[in-house]
Coordinates of C-alpha atoms in Angstrom, one line a residue:
M53 CA -19.6 28.4 35.9
G54 CA -17.7 30.0 38.8
K55 CA -16.7 33.7 38.9
R56 CA -13.3 35.6 39.1
I57 CA -13.5 37.1 42.5
I58 CA -11.1 39.3 44.2
I59 CA -11.2 40.1 47.9
I60 CA -9.3 42.9 49.0
G61 CA -8.0 42.1 52.6
G62 CA -6.9 39.0 54.1
G63 CA -8.1 39.2 57.8
I64 CA -10.8 36.8 59.4
I65 CA -13.5 38.3 57.3
G66 CA -11.7 38.1 53.9
L67 CA -10.7 34.4 54.7
C68 CA -14.1 33.2 55.6
S69 CA -15.5 35.0 52.5
A70 CA -12.8 33.0 50.5
Y71 CA -13.7 30.1 52.2
Y72 CA -17.3 29.9 51.4
L73 CA -17.0 31.3 48.0
E74 CA -14.5 28.6 47.0
K75 CA -16.8 26.0 48.2
D76 CA -19.4 27.6 45.5
G77 CA -17.0 27.0 42.8
H78 CA -15.4 30.4 42.5
D79 CA -11.7 31.4 41.3
I80 CA -10.7 33.5 44.2
T81 CA -7.8 36.1 44.5
I82 CA -7.0 37.6 47.9
I83 CA -5.0 40.9 48.1
D84 CA -3.6 42.1 51.0
K85 CA -1.4 45.2 51.9
S86 CA 0.5 43.6 54.7
E87 CA 2.5 40.2 55.2
M88 CA -0.9 38.7 56.8
N89 CA 0.7 37.6 60.0
S90 CA -0.4 40.7 62.3
G91 CA -3.2 43.1 63.1
A92 CA -6.9 42.6 64.5
S93 CA -7.6 39.2 63.3
Y94 CA -4.1 37.9 65.1
V95 CA -4.2 39.9 68.3
N96 CA -7.9 39.6 69.2
A97 CA -9.1 37.7 72.3
G98 CA -10.4 34.8 70.4
Y99 CA -14.1 35.0 71.6
I100 CA -17.1 33.9 69.9
T101 CA -19.6 35.8 71.7
P102 CA -23.3 35.5 71.4
S103 CA -23.4 37.2 74.9
H104 CA -22.0 40.5 73.0
I105 CA -25.5 41.7 72.1
I106 CA -25.1 45.4 73.1
P107 CA -23.5 47.5 70.4
M108 CA -20.5 49.6 71.4
A109 CA -22.7 52.7 70.0
S110 CA -24.9 52.8 73.2
P111 CA -26.0 55.4 75.8
G112 CA -23.4 57.1 77.9
M113 CA -20.4 56.2 75.4
I114 CA -19.9 59.5 74.1
S115 CA -19.8 61.1 77.6
K116 CA -17.2 58.2 78.4
G117 CA -15.0 59.4 75.6
L118 CA -15.1 62.7 76.5
R119 CA -14.1 62.0 80.2
Y120 CA -11.5 59.8 78.7
M121 CA -10.2 62.0 76.0
F122 CA -7.2 63.3 77.9
D123 CA -6.2 59.9 79.7
S124 CA -4.2 58.1 77.1
S125 CA -4.3 55.0 79.7
S126 CA -7.8 54.8 79.9
P127 CA -9.9 51.7 78.5
F128 CA -11.6 53.9 76.0
Y129 CA -9.6 56.6 74.6
M130 CA -10.5 59.4 71.8
K131 CA -7.4 61.3 70.9
P132 CA -8.6 64.9 70.2
R133 CA -8.1 65.7 66.8
L134 CA -9.6 68.1 64.0
D135 CA -10.2 65.5 61.5
K136 CA -13.4 65.7 59.2
D137 CA -13.8 61.9 59.0
F138 CA -13.4 61.7 62.7
I139 CA -16.0 64.4 63.3
K140 CA -18.3 63.0 61.1
W141 CA -18.2 59.5 62.5
A142 CA -18.5 60.8 66.0
W143 CA -21.4 62.6 65.0
Y144 CA -23.1 59.7 63.6
F145 CA -22.1 57.4 66.7
K146 CA -24.0 60.1 68.9
K147 CA -27.0 59.7 66.9
S148 CA -26.6 55.9 66.9
S149 CA -26.3 55.9 70.8
T150 CA -30.0 55.8 71.8
I151 CA -31.8 53.3 74.0
E152 CA -34.3 52.6 70.9
K153 CA -31.5 51.9 68.3
V154 CA -30.1 49.8 70.9
E155 CA -32.9 47.6 71.6
K156 CA -33.3 47.2 67.7
A157 CA -30.0 46.0 67.2
I158 CA -29.9 43.6 70.0
P159 CA -31.9 40.7 68.2
L160 CA -29.8 41.0 64.9
I161 CA -26.5 40.7 66.8
K162 CA -27.5 37.9 68.8
D163 CA -28.8 36.0 65.7
L164 CA -25.7 36.7 63.9
N165 CA -23.0 35.5 66.7
V166 CA -25.3 32.4 67.2
L167 CA -25.1 31.5 63.7
S168 CA -21.6 32.2 63.4
R169 CA -20.7 30.0 66.5
E170 CA -22.6 27.2 64.8
L171 CA -20.5 27.7 61.4
F172 CA -17.3 27.8 63.7
M173 CA -18.3 24.4 65.0
D174 CA -19.2 23.2 61.2
I175 CA -16.0 24.3 59.9
K176 CA -14.1 22.3 62.8
A177 CA -16.3 19.4 62.4
S178 CA -15.8 19.4 58.6
G179 CA -12.0 18.8 59.0
D180 CA -11.0 21.0 56.3
L181 CA -8.5 23.0 58.9
G182 CA -7.4 19.8 60.6
N183 CA -7.8 20.0 64.4
F184 CA -7.9 23.5 65.7
H185 CA -8.1 25.2 69.1
L186 CA -12.0 25.7 69.9
E187 CA -13.8 25.3 73.4
R188 CA -17.3 25.9 74.4
K189 CA -16.4 26.9 78.1
G190 CA -18.3 30.2 77.9
L191 CA -17.1 33.5 79.2
L192 CA -17.0 34.9 82.6
M193 CA -17.5 38.5 83.4
Y194 CA -15.7 39.6 86.5
Y195 CA -17.1 42.3 88.8
Q196 CA -15.3 43.9 91.8
T197 CA -18.1 46.4 92.5
Q198 CA -21.6 45.6 93.1
A199 CA -22.5 48.3 90.6
E200 CA -20.6 46.9 87.8
G201 CA -22.3 43.5 88.7
D202 CA -25.8 45.0 88.6
H203 CA -25.1 46.6 85.4
E204 CA -24.1 43.6 84.0
M205 CA -27.2 41.5 85.3
L206 CA -29.3 43.9 83.4
V207 CA -27.5 42.7 80.0
A208 CA -28.0 39.0 81.3
E209 CA -31.6 39.3 81.7
K210 CA -31.8 40.4 78.2
A211 CA -29.6 37.6 76.8
K212 CA -31.8 35.1 78.9
F213 CA -34.9 36.4 77.1
L214 CA -33.2 36.0 74.0
G215 CA -32.7 32.3 74.9
L216 CA -28.8 32.5 75.8
E217 CA -27.4 30.3 78.7
V218 CA -26.5 32.5 81.6
K219 CA -25.5 32.0 85.1
Q220 CA -24.8 34.3 88.1
L221 CA -21.6 33.2 90.4
D222 CA -20.7 34.4 93.7
A223 CA -17.0 34.4 94.9
A224 CA -17.4 30.6 96.0
G225 CA -18.7 29.7 92.6
I226 CA -15.9 31.5 90.8
R227 CA -13.2 29.5 93.2
K228 CA -15.0 26.4 92.0
I229 CA -14.9 27.1 88.5
E230 CA -11.6 28.4 88.4
P231 CA -9.8 26.7 91.1
N232 CA -6.0 27.1 90.3
I233 CA -5.8 31.1 91.0
S234 CA -7.4 33.3 93.3
V235 CA -9.7 35.9 91.5
N236 CA -10.4 39.4 92.9
A237 CA -13.8 39.5 92.3
I238 CA -17.3 39.3 94.3
G239 CA -19.0 37.8 91.7
A240 CA -19.5 36.7 88.1
V241 CA -21.9 36.5 85.6
H242 CA -21.1 33.2 83.1
Y243 CA -22.4 33.5 79.6
E244 CA -22.2 29.5 79.1
C245 CA -23.1 30.2 75.4
D246 CA -19.7 31.3 74.4
G247 CA -16.6 29.9 73.1
H248 CA -13.1 30.7 72.4
T249 CA -10.3 30.0 70.0
T250 CA -6.6 30.6 69.1
P251 CA -6.9 33.2 66.6
N252 CA -3.0 32.8 65.2
E253 CA -3.5 29.1 64.7
F254 CA -7.2 29.5 62.8
M255 CA -5.7 32.2 60.7
Q256 CA -2.6 30.1 59.7
K257 CA -4.6 26.9 59.2
M258 CA -7.3 28.5 57.1
K259 CA -4.6 30.2 54.8
N260 CA -3.2 26.9 54.4
Y261 CA -6.6 25.4 53.4
L262 CA -7.3 28.0 51.0
E263 CA -4.2 27.9 49.0
G264 CA -4.4 24.3 48.9
K265 CA -7.8 24.5 47.2
G266 CA -6.2 27.1 44.7
V267 CA -7.1 30.1 46.0
R268 CA -4.1 32.7 45.4
I269 CA -3.1 35.1 48.0
Y270 CA -1.1 38.0 47.4
T271 CA 0.6 39.9 50.3
N272 CA 2.5 43.3 50.4
E273 CA 0.2 44.6 47.8
E274 CA -2.0 47.7 47.9
V275 CA -4.8 48.6 46.0
V276 CA -4.1 52.0 44.1
S277 CA -7.3 52.2 41.5
F278 CA -10.2 50.7 40.0
K279 CA -11.5 50.9 36.4
A280 CA -15.2 50.8 36.2
S281 CA -18.2 50.7 33.2
N282 CA -21.6 50.0 33.1
E283 CA -21.9 50.1 36.9
K284 CA -19.5 47.1 37.1
I285 CA -15.9 47.1 38.3
A286 CA -13.6 45.7 35.7
T287 CA -10.1 45.7 37.0
V288 CA -8.4 46.3 40.4
E289 CA -5.1 47.9 39.9
T290 CA -2.5 47.4 42.8
T291 CA 1.1 48.3 43.4
K292 CA 2.3 45.3 41.7
N293 CA -0.2 44.2 39.1
V294 CA -3.5 44.5 37.2
Y295 CA -6.2 42.0 37.8
K296 CA -9.5 41.7 36.3
T297 CA -12.6 40.5 38.0
D298 CA -16.2 39.5 37.8
D299 CA -17.0 40.4 41.4
L300 CA -15.2 42.3 44.2
V301 CA -15.3 42.0 47.8
F302 CA -14.0 44.8 50.1
A303 CA -12.9 43.0 53.4
A304 CA -10.0 45.5 54.4
G305 CA -11.2 46.2 57.8
S306 CA -10.2 49.6 58.9
W307 CA -8.7 50.4 55.4
S308 CA -12.0 50.0 53.8
S309 CA -13.3 53.5 54.4
N310 CA -10.3 54.6 52.2
L311 CA -10.8 52.1 49.6
A312 CA -14.5 53.0 49.1
K313 CA -13.3 56.8 48.4
K314 CA -11.6 55.5 45.5
L315 CA -15.4 54.6 44.3
E316 CA -16.9 57.7 45.7
I317 CA -18.6 55.4 48.1
S318 CA -19.2 57.0 51.9
L319 CA -18.4 54.3 54.1
P320 CA -17.8 56.0 57.5
I321 CA -15.3 53.9 59.6
Q322 CA -12.9 54.6 62.5
A323 CA -10.2 52.5 63.6
G324 CA -10.4 51.2 67.1
K325 CA -6.9 50.1 68.3
G326 CA -6.7 47.3 70.7
Y327 CA -3.6 45.9 72.5
R328 CA -2.6 42.2 73.5
I329 CA -0.1 40.8 75.7
D330 CA 0.9 37.0 75.8
V331 CA 2.3 35.1 78.5
K332 CA 3.5 32.0 77.6
E333 CA 4.4 30.8 81.5
P334 CA 1.7 29.0 83.2
T335 CA -0.9 31.5 84.8
G336 CA -3.4 28.9 86.1
I337 CA -6.2 30.6 84.3
T338 CA -8.9 28.0 82.5
M339 CA -11.6 30.3 81.9
P340 CA -12.2 33.2 79.3
A341 CA -13.0 36.1 81.3
I342 CA -13.7 40.0 81.0
L343 CA -12.4 42.2 83.8
M344 CA -15.5 44.6 83.9
E345 CA -14.1 47.6 85.7
A346 CA -10.9 47.1 83.7
K347 CA -12.8 46.7 80.3
M348 CA -10.1 44.0 79.5
A349 CA -10.1 40.4 78.2
V350 CA -8.2 37.2 79.3
T351 CA -8.2 34.2 77.3
P352 CA -6.3 30.9 77.9
M353 CA -5.2 30.2 74.3
K354 CA -3.2 27.3 72.7
G355 CA 0.2 27.4 74.8
F356 CA -0.2 30.8 76.2
T357 CA -2.7 33.3 78.3
R358 CA -3.7 36.3 76.2
F359 CA -4.4 39.6 78.3
A360 CA -6.2 41.9 75.7
G361 CA -8.0 45.1 75.8
T362 CA -8.8 48.8 75.1
M363 CA -10.4 50.8 72.4
E364 CA -8.4 53.7 71.3
F365 CA -9.7 55.8 68.5
S366 CA -6.3 57.9 67.3
G367 CA -6.5 57.0 63.4
I368 CA -4.8 54.4 61.6
N369 CA -1.5 53.9 63.1
S370 CA 0.5 51.1 64.8
K371 CA 2.1 53.0 67.5
I372 CA 2.1 51.2 70.8
R373 CA 1.4 53.2 73.6
K374 CA 3.4 52.0 76.8
K375 CA 0.9 53.4 79.2
R376 CA -1.8 51.4 77.6
V377 CA 0.4 48.1 78.0
A378 CA 0.9 49.0 81.4
A379 CA -2.6 49.6 82.3
I380 CA -3.4 46.0 80.8
A381 CA -0.7 44.2 82.9
N382 CA -1.4 46.2 86.0
N383 CA -5.0 45.3 85.8
A384 CA -4.3 41.8 85.1
S385 CA -2.4 41.9 88.4
N386 CA -5.2 43.4 90.4
Y387 CA -7.8 41.0 89.3
F388 CA -5.8 37.8 89.6
K389 CA -3.8 37.9 92.9
G390 CA 0.0 36.5 92.4
L391 CA -0.2 37.2 88.6
Q392 CA 2.8 39.3 87.4
I393 CA 3.2 40.1 83.7
S394 CA 7.0 40.5 83.1
Q395 CA 8.7 43.8 81.5
S396 CA 9.6 41.1 78.8
D397 CA 6.1 40.1 77.9
R398 CA 5.0 43.8 77.8
A399 CA 7.9 44.6 75.7
K400 CA 6.3 42.0 73.1
A401 CA 3.0 43.5 73.3
Q402 CA 1.0 44.3 69.7
C403 CA -1.8 46.1 68.5
G404 CA -4.4 45.8 66.0
L405 CA -7.0 48.2 64.2
R406 CA -10.8 47.1 64.5
P407 CA -12.7 48.7 62.2
V408 CA -15.7 50.5 63.8
S409 CA -18.9 51.8 62.2
P410 CA -20.9 54.7 63.9
D411 CA -23.8 52.5 65.2
G412 CA -21.6 49.1 66.1
L413 CA -23.3 46.9 63.3
P414 CA -21.2 45.8 60.5
Y415 CA -21.4 46.8 57.0
I416 CA -22.6 43.8 55.0
G417 CA -24.2 44.1 51.4
K418 CA -23.8 45.1 47.9
A419 CA -22.8 48.8 47.1
S420 CA -25.8 50.3 45.1
G421 CA -23.4 52.1 42.5
Y422 CA -21.8 48.9 41.4
R423 CA -23.5 45.8 40.8
N424 CA -20.4 43.5 41.5
L425 CA -19.3 45.0 44.7
V426 CA -19.9 43.3 48.1
I427 CA -18.8 45.2 51.4
A428 CA -17.8 43.3 54.6
T429 CA -16.4 45.3 57.1
G430 CA -17.1 47.6 60.2
H431 CA -17.4 44.9 62.8
A432 CA -15.7 46.4 65.5
M433 CA -15.0 44.1 68.4
M434 CA -17.2 41.4 66.8
G435 CA -15.0 40.7 64.0
W436 CA -13.7 37.5 65.2
S437 CA -17.0 36.2 66.6
L438 CA -18.7 37.2 63.2
G439 CA -16.0 36.0 61.0
P440 CA -17.9 32.7 59.5
I441 CA -21.4 34.2 59.2
T442 CA -20.1 37.4 57.0
G443 CA -17.9 34.8 54.9
S444 CA -21.2 32.8 54.2
L445 CA -23.3 36.1 53.8
V446 CA -20.8 37.3 51.2
A447 CA -20.9 34.1 49.2
Q448 CA -24.9 34.4 49.1
L449 CA -24.7 37.9 48.2
I450 CA -22.4 37.1 45.2
S451 CA -24.6 34.1 44.4
N452 CA -27.7 36.3 44.5
S453 CA -29.4 33.8 46.6
K454 CA -31.5 34.5 50.0
T455 CA -29.6 35.4 52.8
T456 CA -29.4 33.1 56.1
L457 CA -31.3 36.2 57.7
D458 CA -32.5 39.7 56.8
I459 CA -29.5 42.1 56.8
K460 CA -31.3 45.3 55.7
A461 CA -30.2 46.9 58.8
L462 CA -26.5 46.0 57.7
H463 CA -26.5 47.9 54.4
P464 CA -23.1 49.7 53.7
E465 CA -25.0 53.0 52.6
R466 CA -27.5 53.0 55.4
K467 CA -28.4 56.6 57.0
F468 CA -27.5 57.4 60.5
K469 CA -30.6 59.5 61.8

């Protein structure tokens, strides 16, 4: 007999968890504090990225953060502030940013992404969501300097060693693969293993599918408290209602840390703000790409081209910094000759908050103090790519079945030594 399961959070992780839990026969309720039409799951680059094998917590990132700290238009920005949670997170981040820890994380990140890519393909093949945009063109890493190219080739060699499909392109190769626009780059690494989607479309079709299957979705409800006994959470109280539950899933992204505090669980997370500009006019861009020196993404989506990027640590807020929007638009013009992003498109820029753990690995697992609580958050820039595999793992954890792969390293209460 199915369980009553409440999922807190209606982003890609929450919806994919509901997708697999519903298939296991459970009774699902999703609660979200927003309208569920904006945020990180809607403004991301739409990448499915087995190629993204390096966690954000890597050697040199702290020094970059310090260097960029007083430049609010930089691609990696940490707003200086005296905040206990931020300082603790930054210390854990520094301890995680070692070569040894990065090398240990790489195979797990690769396996998670490959499995998730196949699950994306399975969802499409199932027809559950109808026809939605999903392509396997790969991902181009454009570089304008040889130093950046050499750095990416080191990553490419690791990716090849792990069995991923990678090619190197010179300027002529770029012109051949992207003939309709002139790219200002001396070369590119082509990760043929990657794919891309249109997030807004996928999210809406997933919501429609889940509601058609009887999943209840409540928006504009904020969770305020929990009641527990015998190491089990019994009820969830929101600003509008009280819900009984057999099992509970935390998939609230950057807000998960505040929720965890209500249960006296420490879950170090910082919100990493990303921005996007959508251009509906034809751009000639047909290939997903990352502009390496600019640290930003370009994705041809269904009906528009998306320019996205930056990682801003300034707390939980939705403030749009015009300098950062301008930097994205200007960098796009620098890499694509003749491309100009209008002031109108810039004015419609949106942002989303990505939940970033200190070591760049997601939190996926059961909380030790509560037998019926599963935590699924902290995916940083890989949240979209890892949506399906995370949802599948959540369903396996709730069913007490063997997980698809060993996820001990993802335990929500792991120590950052």
